[in-house]
Amino acid sequence: MTCNWLRTAFLLGLLGSAAGSMTAHAETVVLRGGSLYASPDAAPLPDAVIVMTDGVISAVGKSGDVQVPSDARVIDCSGKTVVAGFWNSHVHFTQSSWHNAGAAPAAALTKHMQEMLTQWGFTTVWDLGSDPRDTLPLRQRIAANEVAGPNILMAGSIFPKDGHPAYLPADMQLPEASRPDEATQLARSYVDLKLDGVKLFTGVYKGNKPVVNMDPAIAKAAVDVAHAVAKPVFAHPQNKTGVETVITAGVDVLAHTVPSESAYTAEQLARFKAQGIALIPTLSLFTTVVLDPAVTNRLIATTVNQLKQFSENGGPVLFGTDVGFTTLYDTTQEYELMHRALSERQILASLTSNPAQYFKAAKKGRVEQGFDADVVVLDGDPLSDVHNLARVTYTIRAGHVIYQKP
């Protein structure tokens, strides 16, 4: 049965569509003097100029080759590095800071958004599970430039019967499906709500009880609804059975690596590649789940190995941290752990070109003329030191500065 909050959120989605179309007064912003990586595989362009007008990159080139409009806001990027805006493909807006986001003071929302996302360079995020009554108004206020934040894409969650995770409050109402027709109904309700995708809990952690896995037929029913309207499906697997359901049901994205399994099998890797399945590693998440350092080290070794297997198999890797569920806002550790398996360029791609390509955002992921003006200015070169990916000076979304380092 569809939850009451889902029906309420549907009304909010309909009523809020006009608010989401408002825009603030546009200005021309110019970044001048920095070194530019137009894409993760590009050579650096020194002393670059990037002109952004009406939310679009209107010119890119070397200083002296690009005309700077006289009324532009010019930001000196000397000694800095410019890259495309970052994606975090696994976040949650479930903390108390986001409650009543439609009416909460904009300054407070912007402040928490800065702490959690914008100071780390994120211009687009995938919310993989929150209360739409909060997140729909929040993204409408961001689109209207009332709140400084990233573009938010939202996925509606579906849990298996009796699949209430041990780490969520027992009284929290969750959308469960015990039959394929119930999964179909829930997925259709998310489509009607104008959400951007679906997330399936193909495996649920129950603490000291056995994992509850989703029946593949239930998962497939939800996938069929989402794919019929070209929306992606994410999955949270907890064990090998949950991973096999991802494959069988045709899910698009693994929302986590699976520390309970020693490695992906050769058969799984072959199916991942054949089906174009993507992976969000969320490696730093597994440093927060147990207190024993030895156990943590084993979890990290396992998940780093899975990331290495997946990448070497040619699968698309998407950056994500599960932030909002965790309070580990600083992205430094995630970059360090990913760097055990990936190069600096591969990590930059997981933040920029990979998600843009995978989610068919044709005008994102690169700093080129005609692309969306989603840009990050870093303190240093991320290809010489991966830590520089977390050292953000400016975050710019749609040509608006949404974070500036104090």
mmCIF file of C-alpha atoms in Angstrom:
data_model
loop_
_atom_site.group_PDB
_atom_site.id
_atom_site.type_symbol
_atom_site.label_atom_id
_atom_site.label_comp_id
_atom_site.label_asym_id
_atom_site.label_seq_id
_atom_site.Cartn_x
_atom_site.Cartn_y
_atom_site.Cartn_z
ATOM 1 C CA MET A 1 0.000 0.000 0.000
ATOM 2 C CA THR A 2 1.293 3.459 -0.866
ATOM 3 C CA CYS A 3 2.378 5.417 2.231
ATOM 4 C CA ASN A 4 0.443 8.481 3.359
ATOM 5 C CA TRP A 5 3.587 10.593 3.034
ATOM 6 C CA LEU A 6 3.889 9.514 -0.579
ATOM 7 C CA ARG A 7 0.392 10.801 -1.377
ATOM 8 C CA THR A 8 1.197 14.084 0.384
ATOM 9 C CA ALA A 9 4.453 14.384 -1.532
ATOM 10 C CA PHE A 10 2.605 13.811 -4.789
ATOM 11 C CA LEU A 11 0.494 16.883 -4.106
ATOM 12 C CA LEU A 12 3.621 18.853 -3.236
ATOM 13 C CA GLY A 13 5.185 17.777 -6.509
ATOM 14 C CA LEU A 14 2.210 19.047 -8.477
ATOM 15 C CA LEU A 15 1.862 22.296 -6.540
ATOM 16 C CA GLY A 16 5.563 23.024 -6.568
ATOM 17 C CA SER A 17 6.217 22.681 -10.288
ATOM 18 C CA ALA A 18 5.819 26.419 -10.922
ATOM 19 C CA ALA A 19 8.172 27.367 -8.079
ATOM 20 C CA GLY A 20 10.896 25.177 -9.521
ATOM 21 C CA SER A 21 10.903 27.155 -12.769
ATOM 22 C CA MET A 22 11.802 30.525 -11.191
ATOM 23 C CA THR A 23 15.306 31.897 -11.697
ATOM 24 C CA ALA A 24 17.233 34.709 -10.098
ATOM 25 C CA HIS A 25 18.688 37.605 -12.066
ATOM 26 C CA ALA A 26 21.385 36.174 -14.295
ATOM 27 C CA GLU A 27 24.926 37.532 -14.245
ATOM 28 C CA THR A 28 27.979 36.827 -16.330
ATOM 29 C CA VAL A 29 30.742 35.180 -14.313
ATOM 30 C CA VAL A 30 34.281 34.815 -15.618
ATOM 31 C CA LEU A 31 36.997 32.565 -14.205
ATOM 32 C CA ARG A 32 40.396 33.876 -15.250
ATOM 33 C CA GLY A 33 43.982 32.781 -14.781
ATOM 34 C CA GLY A 34 43.607 29.228 -13.555
ATOM 35 C CA SER A 35 44.723 25.947 -15.069
ATOM 36 C CA LEU A 36 41.793 24.145 -16.699
ATOM 37 C CA TYR A 37 41.096 20.450 -17.134
ATOM 38 C CA ALA A 38 38.178 20.563 -19.580
ATOM 39 C CA SER A 39 37.681 16.816 -18.994
ATOM 40 C CA PRO A 40 39.431 14.117 -16.948
ATOM 41 C CA ASP A 41 41.432 12.924 -19.971
ATOM 42 C CA ALA A 42 42.417 16.397 -21.232
ATOM 43 C CA ALA A 43 45.787 18.080 -20.928
ATOM 44 C CA PRO A 44 45.761 21.137 -18.665
ATOM 45 C CA LEU A 45 45.121 24.515 -20.305
ATOM 46 C CA PRO A 46 47.159 27.131 -18.414
ATOM 47 C CA ASP A 47 46.004 30.706 -17.844
ATOM 48 C CA ALA A 48 42.492 29.807 -18.923
ATOM 49 C CA VAL A 49 39.383 31.969 -19.211
ATOM 50 C CA ILE A 50 35.898 30.505 -18.766
ATOM 51 C CA VAL A 51 32.919 32.784 -19.462
ATOM 52 C CA MET A 52 29.533 31.748 -18.031
ATOM 53 C CA THR A 53 26.328 33.517 -19.074
ATOM 54 C CA ASP A 54 22.721 32.621 -18.228
ATOM 55 C CA GLY A 55 23.803 29.331 -16.696
ATOM 56 C CA VAL A 56 25.786 28.184 -19.736
ATOM 57 C CA ILE A 57 29.502 28.214 -20.557
ATOM 58 C CA SER A 58 29.646 30.700 -23.419
ATOM 59 C CA ALA A 59 33.409 30.761 -24.055
ATOM 60 C CA VAL A 60 36.560 28.859 -23.067
ATOM 61 C CA GLY A 61 40.132 29.609 -24.049
ATOM 62 C CA LYS A 62 43.481 31.047 -23.082
ATOM 63 C CA SER A 63 43.717 34.490 -21.557
ATOM 64 C CA GLY A 64 43.987 37.006 -24.363
ATOM 65 C CA ASP A 65 42.064 34.804 -26.773
ATOM 66 C CA VAL A 66 38.680 35.236 -25.070
ATOM 67 C CA GLN A 67 36.830 38.532 -24.783
ATOM 68 C CA VAL A 68 35.666 39.265 -21.237
ATOM 69 C CA PRO A 69 32.358 41.205 -21.072
ATOM 70 C CA SER A 70 32.770 44.578 -19.380
ATOM 71 C CA ASP A 71 29.942 43.929 -16.916
ATOM 72 C CA ALA A 72 31.126 40.449 -15.896
ATOM 73 C CA ARG A 73 32.004 39.372 -12.386
ATOM 74 C CA VAL A 74 35.626 38.285 -12.787
ATOM 75 C CA ILE A 75 37.064 35.745 -10.351
ATOM 76 C CA ASP A 76 40.852 35.528 -10.231
ATOM 77 C CA CYS A 77 41.839 31.856 -10.328
ATOM 78 C CA SER A 78 45.609 32.340 -10.516
ATOM 79 C CA GLY A 79 47.336 29.342 -8.968
ATOM 80 C CA LYS A 80 44.066 27.397 -8.936
ATOM 81 C CA THR A 81 42.726 24.522 -11.034
ATOM 82 C CA VAL A 82 39.316 24.516 -12.719
ATOM 83 C CA VAL A 83 37.329 21.327 -13.409
ATOM 84 C CA ALA A 84 33.726 20.400 -14.132
ATOM 85 C CA GLY A 85 31.196 20.364 -11.306
ATOM 86 C CA PHE A 86 31.201 17.253 -9.129
ATOM 87 C CA TRP A 87 28.444 14.666 -8.798
ATOM 88 C CA ASN A 88 27.781 12.766 -5.578
ATOM 89 C CA SER A 89 25.662 9.849 -6.731
ATOM 90 C CA HIS A 90 24.679 8.644 -3.248
ATOM 91 C CA VAL A 91 23.383 11.114 -0.657
ATOM 92 C CA HIS A 92 20.394 11.379 1.698
ATOM 93 C CA PHE A 93 18.425 14.399 2.907
ATOM 94 C CA THR A 94 17.149 12.668 6.033
ATOM 95 C CA GLN A 95 18.783 14.654 8.827
ATOM 96 C CA SER A 96 16.699 16.907 11.060
ATOM 97 C CA SER A 97 18.247 19.929 9.316
ATOM 98 C CA TRP A 98 16.098 19.149 6.259
ATOM 99 C CA HIS A 99 12.783 18.719 8.061
ATOM 100 C CA ASN A 100 10.112 21.181 6.941
ATOM 101 C CA ALA A 101 12.463 22.354 4.176
ATOM 102 C CA GLY A 102 9.637 24.149 2.411
ATOM 103 C CA ALA A 103 9.292 26.686 5.238
ATOM 104 C CA ALA A 104 12.632 26.514 7.102
ATOM 105 C CA PRO A 105 14.846 29.635 6.965
ATOM 106 C CA ALA A 106 16.870 29.668 3.750
ATOM 107 C CA ALA A 107 20.044 30.737 5.550
ATOM 108 C CA ALA A 108 19.975 27.673 7.814
ATOM 109 C CA LEU A 109 19.392 25.329 4.886
ATOM 110 C CA THR A 110 22.211 26.947 2.885
ATOM 111 C CA LYS A 111 24.566 26.642 5.870
ATOM 112 C CA HIS A 112 23.959 22.930 6.296
ATOM 113 C CA MET A 113 24.122 22.405 2.530
ATOM 114 C CA GLN A 114 27.561 24.043 2.603
ATOM 115 C CA GLU A 115 28.766 21.796 5.424
ATOM 116 C CA MET A 116 27.479 18.641 3.763
ATOM 117 C CA LEU A 117 27.861 19.181 0.016
ATOM 118 C CA THR A 118 28.718 22.484 -1.627
ATOM 119 C CA GLN A 119 32.062 23.084 0.075
ATOM 120 C CA TRP A 120 33.142 19.743 -1.362
ATOM 121 C CA GLY A 121 32.373 20.808 -4.937
ATOM 122 C CA PHE A 122 29.060 19.037 -5.530
ATOM 123 C CA THR A 123 26.828 20.639 -8.152
ATOM 124 C CA THR A 124 24.609 17.591 -8.803
ATOM 125 C CA VAL A 125 23.582 14.877 -6.347
ATOM 126 C CA TRP A 126 21.430 11.769 -6.339
ATOM 127 C CA ASP A 127 19.239 11.509 -3.253
ATOM 128 C CA LEU A 128 18.818 7.748 -2.804
ATOM 129 C CA GLY A 129 16.165 7.838 -0.118
ATOM 130 C CA SER A 130 14.516 10.598 1.886
ATOM 131 C CA ASP A 131 11.057 11.946 2.672
ATOM 132 C CA PRO A 132 9.809 13.662 -0.512
ATOM 133 C CA ARG A 133 7.779 16.042 1.661
ATOM 134 C CA ASP A 134 11.107 17.573 2.645
ATOM 135 C CA THR A 135 13.273 16.989 -0.414
ATOM 136 C CA LEU A 136 10.823 18.117 -3.110
ATOM 137 C CA PRO A 137 10.386 21.592 -1.543
ATOM 138 C CA LEU A 138 14.136 21.745 -0.917
ATOM 139 C CA ARG A 139 15.021 21.195 -4.550
ATOM 140 C CA GLN A 140 12.316 23.658 -5.622
ATOM 141 C CA ARG A 141 13.896 26.326 -3.414
ATOM 142 C CA ILE A 142 17.338 25.530 -4.829
ATOM 143 C CA ALA A 143 15.996 25.827 -8.378
ATOM 144 C CA ALA A 144 14.499 29.196 -7.430
ATOM 145 C CA ASN A 145 17.888 30.277 -5.981
ATOM 146 C CA GLU A 146 16.377 30.784 -2.519
ATOM 147 C CA VAL A 147 18.787 28.157 -1.141
ATOM 148 C CA ALA A 148 22.358 27.737 -2.413
ATOM 149 C CA GLY A 149 22.728 24.083 -3.256
ATOM 150 C CA PRO A 150 23.282 21.444 -5.933
ATOM 151 C CA ASN A 151 20.871 20.131 -8.503
ATOM 152 C CA ILE A 152 19.010 17.293 -6.749
ATOM 153 C CA LEU A 153 17.941 14.100 -8.518
ATOM 154 C CA MET A 154 15.694 11.862 -6.431
ATOM 155 C CA ALA A 155 15.055 8.125 -6.294
ATOM 156 C CA GLY A 156 12.073 6.586 -4.512
ATOM 157 C CA SER A 157 12.847 3.567 -2.322
ATOM 158 C CA ILE A 158 11.246 0.121 -2.257
ATOM 159 C CA PHE A 159 11.990 -2.395 0.514
ATOM 160 C CA PRO A 160 11.182 -6.114 0.632
ATOM 161 C CA LYS A 161 8.503 -7.392 3.014
ATOM 162 C CA ASP A 162 9.776 -7.342 6.621
ATOM 163 C CA GLY A 163 12.817 -5.509 5.276
ATOM 164 C CA HIS A 164 13.095 -2.743 7.863
ATOM 165 C CA PRO A 165 16.849 -2.127 8.302
ATOM 166 C CA ALA A 166 18.241 -2.438 11.814
ATOM 167 C CA TYR A 167 19.870 0.988 11.523
ATOM 168 C CA LEU A 168 16.591 2.873 10.896
ATOM 169 C CA PRO A 169 14.122 3.799 13.671
ATOM 170 C CA ALA A 170 11.609 1.009 14.236
ATOM 171 C CA ASP A 171 8.652 3.389 13.982
ATOM 172 C CA MET A 172 9.738 4.810 10.614
ATOM 173 C CA GLN A 173 7.182 3.967 7.935
ATOM 174 C CA LEU A 174 8.830 2.422 4.876
ATOM 175 C CA PRO A 175 7.415 1.511 1.445
ATOM 176 C CA GLU A 176 7.542 -2.295 1.322
ATOM 177 C CA ALA A 177 6.536 -4.591 -1.529
ATOM 178 C CA SER A 178 5.623 -8.210 -0.847
ATOM 179 C CA ARG A 179 4.431 -8.965 -4.403
ATOM 180 C CA PRO A 180 5.404 -7.810 -7.908
ATOM 181 C CA ASP A 181 2.164 -5.844 -8.318
ATOM 182 C CA GLU A 182 2.948 -3.857 -5.168
ATOM 183 C CA ALA A 183 6.401 -3.018 -6.531
ATOM 184 C CA THR A 184 4.765 -1.952 -9.782
ATOM 185 C CA GLN A 185 2.365 0.312 -7.891
ATOM 186 C CA LEU A 186 5.138 1.921 -5.854
ATOM 187 C CA ALA A 187 7.376 2.457 -8.879
ATOM 188 C CA ARG A 188 4.492 4.034 -10.799
ATOM 189 C CA SER A 189 3.757 6.330 -7.883
ATOM 190 C CA TYR A 190 7.365 7.552 -7.976
ATOM 191 C CA VAL A 191 7.079 8.169 -11.704
ATOM 192 C CA ASP A 192 3.854 10.116 -11.131
ATOM 193 C CA LEU A 193 5.602 12.104 -8.415
ATOM 194 C CA LYS A 194 8.179 13.094 -11.067
ATOM 195 C CA LEU A 195 11.064 11.513 -9.201
ATOM 196 C CA ASP A 196 14.119 10.687 -11.282
ATOM 197 C CA GLY A 197 14.680 7.031 -10.448
ATOM 198 C CA VAL A 198 13.988 4.100 -8.135
ATOM 199 C CA LYS A 199 16.114 2.489 -5.419
ATOM 200 C CA LEU A 200 15.590 -1.144 -4.443
ATOM 201 C CA PHE A 201 16.816 -2.726 -1.235
ATOM 202 C CA THR A 202 17.701 -6.084 -2.749
ATOM 203 C CA GLY A 203 19.242 -6.971 0.605
ATOM 204 C CA VAL A 204 18.480 -5.559 4.046
ATOM 205 C CA TYR A 205 20.733 -5.660 7.120
ATOM 206 C CA LYS A 206 18.752 -6.837 10.174
ATOM 207 C CA GLY A 207 21.432 -6.736 12.856
ATOM 208 C CA ASN A 208 21.662 -10.116 14.577
ATOM 209 C CA LYS A 209 18.906 -11.547 12.357
ATOM 210 C CA PRO A 210 19.380 -12.989 8.853
ATOM 211 C CA VAL A 211 19.544 -10.615 5.893
ATOM 212 C CA VAL A 212 16.185 -10.096 4.183
ATOM 213 C CA ASN A 213 16.600 -10.287 0.408
ATOM 214 C CA MET A 214 14.150 -9.035 -2.223
ATOM 215 C CA ASP A 215 12.563 -11.575 -4.530
ATOM 216 C CA PRO A 216 13.958 -11.058 -8.060
ATOM 217 C CA ALA A 217 10.421 -10.977 -9.508
ATOM 218 C CA ILE A 218 9.535 -8.056 -7.235
ATOM 219 C CA ALA A 219 12.706 -6.232 -8.212
ATOM 220 C CA LYS A 220 12.063 -6.898 -11.907
ATOM 221 C CA ALA A 221 8.545 -5.456 -11.662
ATOM 222 C CA ALA A 222 9.912 -2.145 -10.367
ATOM 223 C CA VAL A 223 12.724 -2.124 -12.933
ATOM 224 C CA ASP A 224 10.264 -2.615 -15.777
ATOM 225 C CA VAL A 225 8.229 0.436 -14.707
ATOM 226 C CA ALA A 226 11.300 2.655 -14.360
ATOM 227 C CA HIS A 227 12.898 1.529 -17.626
ATOM 228 C CA ALA A 228 9.653 2.081 -19.522
ATOM 229 C CA VAL A 229 10.107 5.810 -18.881
ATOM 230 C CA ALA A 230 13.924 5.769 -19.173
ATOM 231 C CA LYS A 231 14.611 6.202 -15.453
ATOM 232 C CA PRO A 232 17.540 4.456 -13.732
ATOM 233 C CA VAL A 233 17.248 1.926 -10.932
ATOM 234 C CA PHE A 234 19.719 1.739 -8.058
ATOM 235 C CA ALA A 235 20.077 -1.180 -5.654
ATOM 236 C CA HIS A 236 21.393 -1.731 -2.152
ATOM 237 C CA PRO A 237 22.636 -5.341 -1.985
ATOM 238 C CA GLN A 238 23.747 -6.811 1.344
ATOM 239 C CA ASN A 239 25.181 -10.140 0.198
ATOM 240 C CA LYS A 240 25.771 -12.334 -2.849
ATOM 241 C CA THR A 241 22.049 -13.055 -3.207
ATOM 242 C CA GLY A 242 21.291 -9.335 -3.341
ATOM 243 C CA VAL A 243 23.944 -8.858 -6.028
ATOM 244 C CA GLU A 244 22.494 -11.725 -8.057
ATOM 245 C CA THR A 245 19.064 -10.064 -7.855
ATOM 246 C CA VAL A 246 20.604 -6.872 -9.239
ATOM 247 C CA ILE A 247 21.786 -8.837 -12.253
ATOM 248 C CA THR A 248 18.638 -10.905 -12.739
ATOM 249 C CA ALA A 249 16.268 -7.932 -12.433
ATOM 250 C CA GLY A 250 18.290 -5.657 -14.729
ATOM 251 C CA VAL A 251 19.130 -2.998 -12.132
ATOM 252 C CA ASP A 252 21.386 -0.216 -13.438
ATOM 253 C CA VAL A 253 23.535 0.857 -10.473
ATOM 254 C CA LEU A 254 25.043 -0.903 -7.462
ATOM 255 C CA ALA A 255 24.700 1.721 -4.724
ATOM 256 C CA HIS A 256 27.464 0.110 -2.620
ATOM 257 C CA THR A 257 30.236 -2.408 -2.723
ATOM 258 C CA VAL A 258 29.435 -5.476 -0.569
ATOM 259 C CA PRO A 259 31.915 -6.016 2.279
ATOM 260 C CA SER A 260 30.310 -9.322 3.299
ATOM 261 C CA GLU A 261 31.581 -10.914 0.085
ATOM 262 C CA SER A 262 35.298 -11.494 -0.506
ATOM 263 C CA ALA A 263 35.140 -10.523 -4.193
ATOM 264 C CA TYR A 264 32.903 -10.366 -7.217
ATOM 265 C CA THR A 265 32.849 -13.644 -9.135
ATOM 266 C CA ALA A 266 33.985 -13.906 -12.739
ATOM 267 C CA GLU A 267 30.384 -14.611 -13.740
ATOM 268 C CA GLN A 268 29.144 -11.486 -11.917
ATOM 269 C CA LEU A 269 31.790 -9.308 -13.541
ATOM 270 C CA ALA A 270 30.883 -10.619 -16.974
ATOM 271 C CA ARG A 271 27.196 -9.844 -16.377
ATOM 272 C CA PHE A 272 28.001 -6.392 -14.979
ATOM 273 C CA LYS A 273 29.859 -5.543 -18.151
ATOM 274 C CA ALA A 274 27.313 -7.072 -20.524
ATOM 275 C CA GLN A 275 24.439 -5.228 -18.835
ATOM 276 C CA GLY A 276 26.269 -1.914 -18.381
ATOM 277 C CA ILE A 277 25.863 -1.912 -14.595
ATOM 278 C CA ALA A 278 27.602 0.937 -12.751
ATOM 279 C CA LEU A 279 29.110 0.950 -9.249
ATOM 280 C CA ILE A 280 29.097 3.528 -6.440
ATOM 281 C CA PRO A 281 31.839 2.279 -4.063
ATOM 282 C CA THR A 282 31.044 4.297 -0.849
ATOM 283 C CA LEU A 283 34.320 3.036 0.629
ATOM 284 C CA SER A 284 34.563 5.497 3.520
ATOM 285 C CA LEU A 285 31.133 4.353 4.738
ATOM 286 C CA PHE A 286 32.725 1.111 5.875
ATOM 287 C CA THR A 287 35.109 2.951 8.212
ATOM 288 C CA THR A 288 32.064 4.017 10.267
ATOM 289 C CA VAL A 289 30.181 0.757 10.815
ATOM 290 C CA VAL A 290 32.333 -1.068 13.403
ATOM 291 C CA LEU A 291 34.655 0.005 16.227
ATOM 292 C CA ASP A 292 37.297 -2.728 15.842
ATOM 293 C CA PRO A 293 40.140 -1.353 13.654
ATOM 294 C CA ALA A 294 41.098 -4.849 12.485
ATOM 295 C CA VAL A 295 37.569 -5.518 11.238
ATOM 296 C CA THR A 296 37.445 -2.095 9.580
ATOM 297 C CA ASN A 297 40.699 -2.820 7.771
ATOM 298 C CA ARG A 298 39.271 -6.100 6.451
ATOM 299 C CA LEU A 299 36.107 -4.374 5.248
ATOM 300 C CA ILE A 300 38.140 -1.728 3.451
ATOM 301 C CA ALA A 301 40.481 -4.266 1.875
ATOM 302 C CA THR A 302 37.493 -6.213 0.563
ATOM 303 C CA THR A 303 35.637 -3.229 -0.843
ATOM 304 C CA VAL A 304 38.743 -1.666 -2.389
ATOM 305 C CA ASN A 305 39.394 -4.994 -4.089
ATOM 306 C CA GLN A 306 35.836 -5.034 -5.462
ATOM 307 C CA LEU A 307 36.314 -1.513 -6.811
ATOM 308 C CA LYS A 308 39.581 -2.587 -8.451
ATOM 309 C CA GLN A 309 37.921 -5.656 -9.987
ATOM 310 C CA PHE A 310 35.002 -3.632 -11.267
ATOM 311 C CA SER A 311 37.130 -0.866 -12.771
ATOM 312 C CA GLU A 312 39.608 -3.227 -14.415
ATOM 313 C CA ASN A 313 36.602 -5.046 -15.886
ATOM 314 C CA GLY A 314 35.656 -1.811 -17.672
ATOM 315 C CA GLY A 315 32.618 -0.899 -15.590
ATOM 316 C CA PRO A 316 31.602 2.747 -14.992
ATOM 317 C CA VAL A 317 32.466 3.967 -11.489
ATOM 318 C CA LEU A 318 30.351 6.753 -9.963
ATOM 319 C CA PHE A 319 31.485 8.746 -6.941
ATOM 320 C CA GLY A 320 29.246 8.568 -3.870
ATOM 321 C CA THR A 321 29.583 8.691 -0.107
ATOM 322 C CA ASP A 322 26.167 7.917 1.483
ATOM 323 C CA VAL A 323 26.499 11.291 3.197
ATOM 324 C CA GLY A 324 23.374 12.271 5.079
ATOM 325 C CA PHE A 325 23.201 8.729 6.402
ATOM 326 C CA THR A 326 26.779 9.282 7.608
ATOM 327 C CA THR A 327 28.087 12.602 8.881
ATOM 328 C CA LEU A 328 31.480 12.120 7.260
ATOM 329 C CA TYR A 329 31.160 15.211 5.093
ATOM 330 C CA ASP A 330 34.866 15.633 4.275
ATOM 331 C CA THR A 331 35.538 13.705 1.068
ATOM 332 C CA THR A 332 39.292 13.357 1.623
ATOM 333 C CA GLN A 333 39.133 9.821 2.989
ATOM 334 C CA GLU A 334 36.945 8.593 0.127
ATOM 335 C CA TYR A 335 39.502 9.898 -2.376
ATOM 336 C CA GLU A 336 42.354 8.269 -0.468
ATOM 337 C CA LEU A 337 40.602 4.897 -0.412
ATOM 338 C CA MET A 338 39.548 5.083 -4.062
ATOM 339 C CA HIS A 339 43.139 5.935 -4.976
ATOM 340 C CA ARG A 340 44.178 2.474 -3.776
ATOM 341 C CA ALA A 341 42.359 1.104 -6.826
ATOM 342 C CA LEU A 342 42.016 4.013 -9.274
ATOM 343 C CA SER A 343 44.230 6.681 -10.789
ATOM 344 C CA GLU A 344 43.678 10.380 -10.181
ATOM 345 C CA ARG A 345 42.108 10.757 -13.633
ATOM 346 C CA GLN A 346 39.752 7.839 -12.985
ATOM 347 C CA ILE A 347 38.614 9.399 -9.711
ATOM 348 C CA LEU A 348 38.034 12.748 -11.417
ATOM 349 C CA ALA A 349 36.009 10.929 -14.081
ATOM 350 C CA SER A 350 33.866 9.283 -11.377
ATOM 351 C CA LEU A 351 32.984 12.800 -10.196
ATOM 352 C CA THR A 352 32.348 14.392 -13.586
ATOM 353 C CA SER A 353 32.231 12.712 -16.991
ATOM 354 C CA ASN A 354 31.196 9.218 -15.835
ATOM 355 C CA PRO A 355 27.921 10.230 -14.152
ATOM 356 C CA ALA A 356 27.124 12.796 -16.821
ATOM 357 C CA GLN A 357 27.471 10.121 -19.496
ATOM 358 C CA TYR A 358 25.783 7.363 -17.510
ATOM 359 C CA PHE A 359 22.739 9.432 -16.579
ATOM 360 C CA LYS A 360 22.566 11.014 -20.043
ATOM 361 C CA ALA A 361 23.177 14.564 -18.831
ATOM 362 C CA ALA A 362 24.558 15.617 -22.201
ATOM 363 C CA LYS A 363 25.518 19.145 -21.127
ATOM 364 C CA LYS A 364 27.315 18.252 -17.898
ATOM 365 C CA GLY A 365 30.625 16.660 -16.978
ATOM 366 C CA ARG A 366 32.956 18.838 -19.087
ATOM 367 C CA VAL A 367 34.060 22.488 -19.201
ATOM 368 C CA GLU A 368 33.288 23.346 -22.803
ATOM 369 C CA GLN A 369 31.359 25.974 -24.711
ATOM 370 C CA GLY A 370 27.651 25.203 -24.647
ATOM 371 C CA PHE A 371 27.828 23.019 -21.541
ATOM 372 C CA ASP A 372 26.057 23.814 -18.279
ATOM 373 C CA ALA A 373 27.989 26.284 -16.130
ATOM 374 C CA ASP A 374 28.672 23.747 -13.362
ATOM 375 C CA VAL A 375 32.294 24.284 -12.372
ATOM 376 C CA VAL A 376 34.626 23.742 -9.421
ATOM 377 C CA VAL A 377 37.733 25.800 -8.627
ATOM 378 C CA LEU A 378 40.309 23.817 -6.629
ATOM 379 C CA ASP A 379 43.263 25.057 -4.609
ATOM 380 C CA GLY A 380 45.622 22.770 -6.495
ATOM 381 C CA ASP A 381 46.040 20.245 -9.296
ATOM 382 C CA PRO A 382 44.004 17.084 -8.535
ATOM 383 C CA LEU A 383 46.053 15.007 -10.971
ATOM 384 C CA SER A 384 49.244 15.653 -9.049
ATOM 385 C CA ASP A 385 47.654 15.136 -5.624
ATOM 386 C CA VAL A 386 44.243 13.492 -5.210
ATOM 387 C CA HIS A 387 43.741 15.358 -1.922
ATOM 388 C CA ASN A 388 43.250 18.538 -3.949
ATOM 389 C CA LEU A 389 39.830 17.229 -5.005
ATOM 390 C CA ALA A 390 38.659 18.066 -1.467
ATOM 391 C CA ARG A 391 40.294 21.509 -1.406
ATOM 392 C CA VAL A 392 37.578 23.621 -2.998
ATOM 393 C CA THR A 393 37.774 27.391 -3.424
ATOM 394 C CA TYR A 394 34.560 27.947 -5.419
ATOM 395 C CA THR A 395 31.590 25.775 -6.328
ATOM 396 C CA ILE A 396 29.496 27.156 -9.192
ATOM 397 C CA ARG A 397 26.162 25.680 -10.313
ATOM 398 C CA ALA A 398 24.299 27.037 -13.336
ATOM 399 C CA GLY A 399 26.594 30.074 -13.322
ATOM 400 C CA HIS A 400 25.850 30.970 -9.684
ATOM 401 C CA VAL A 401 28.477 30.770 -6.944
ATOM 402 C CA ILE A 402 26.928 28.431 -4.358
ATOM 403 C CA TYR A 403 30.077 28.144 -2.234
ATOM 404 C CA GLN A 404 33.086 30.394 -1.763
ATOM 405 C CA LYS A 405 35.921 29.462 0.568
ATOM 406 C CA PRO A 406 36.121 32.009 3.411
#
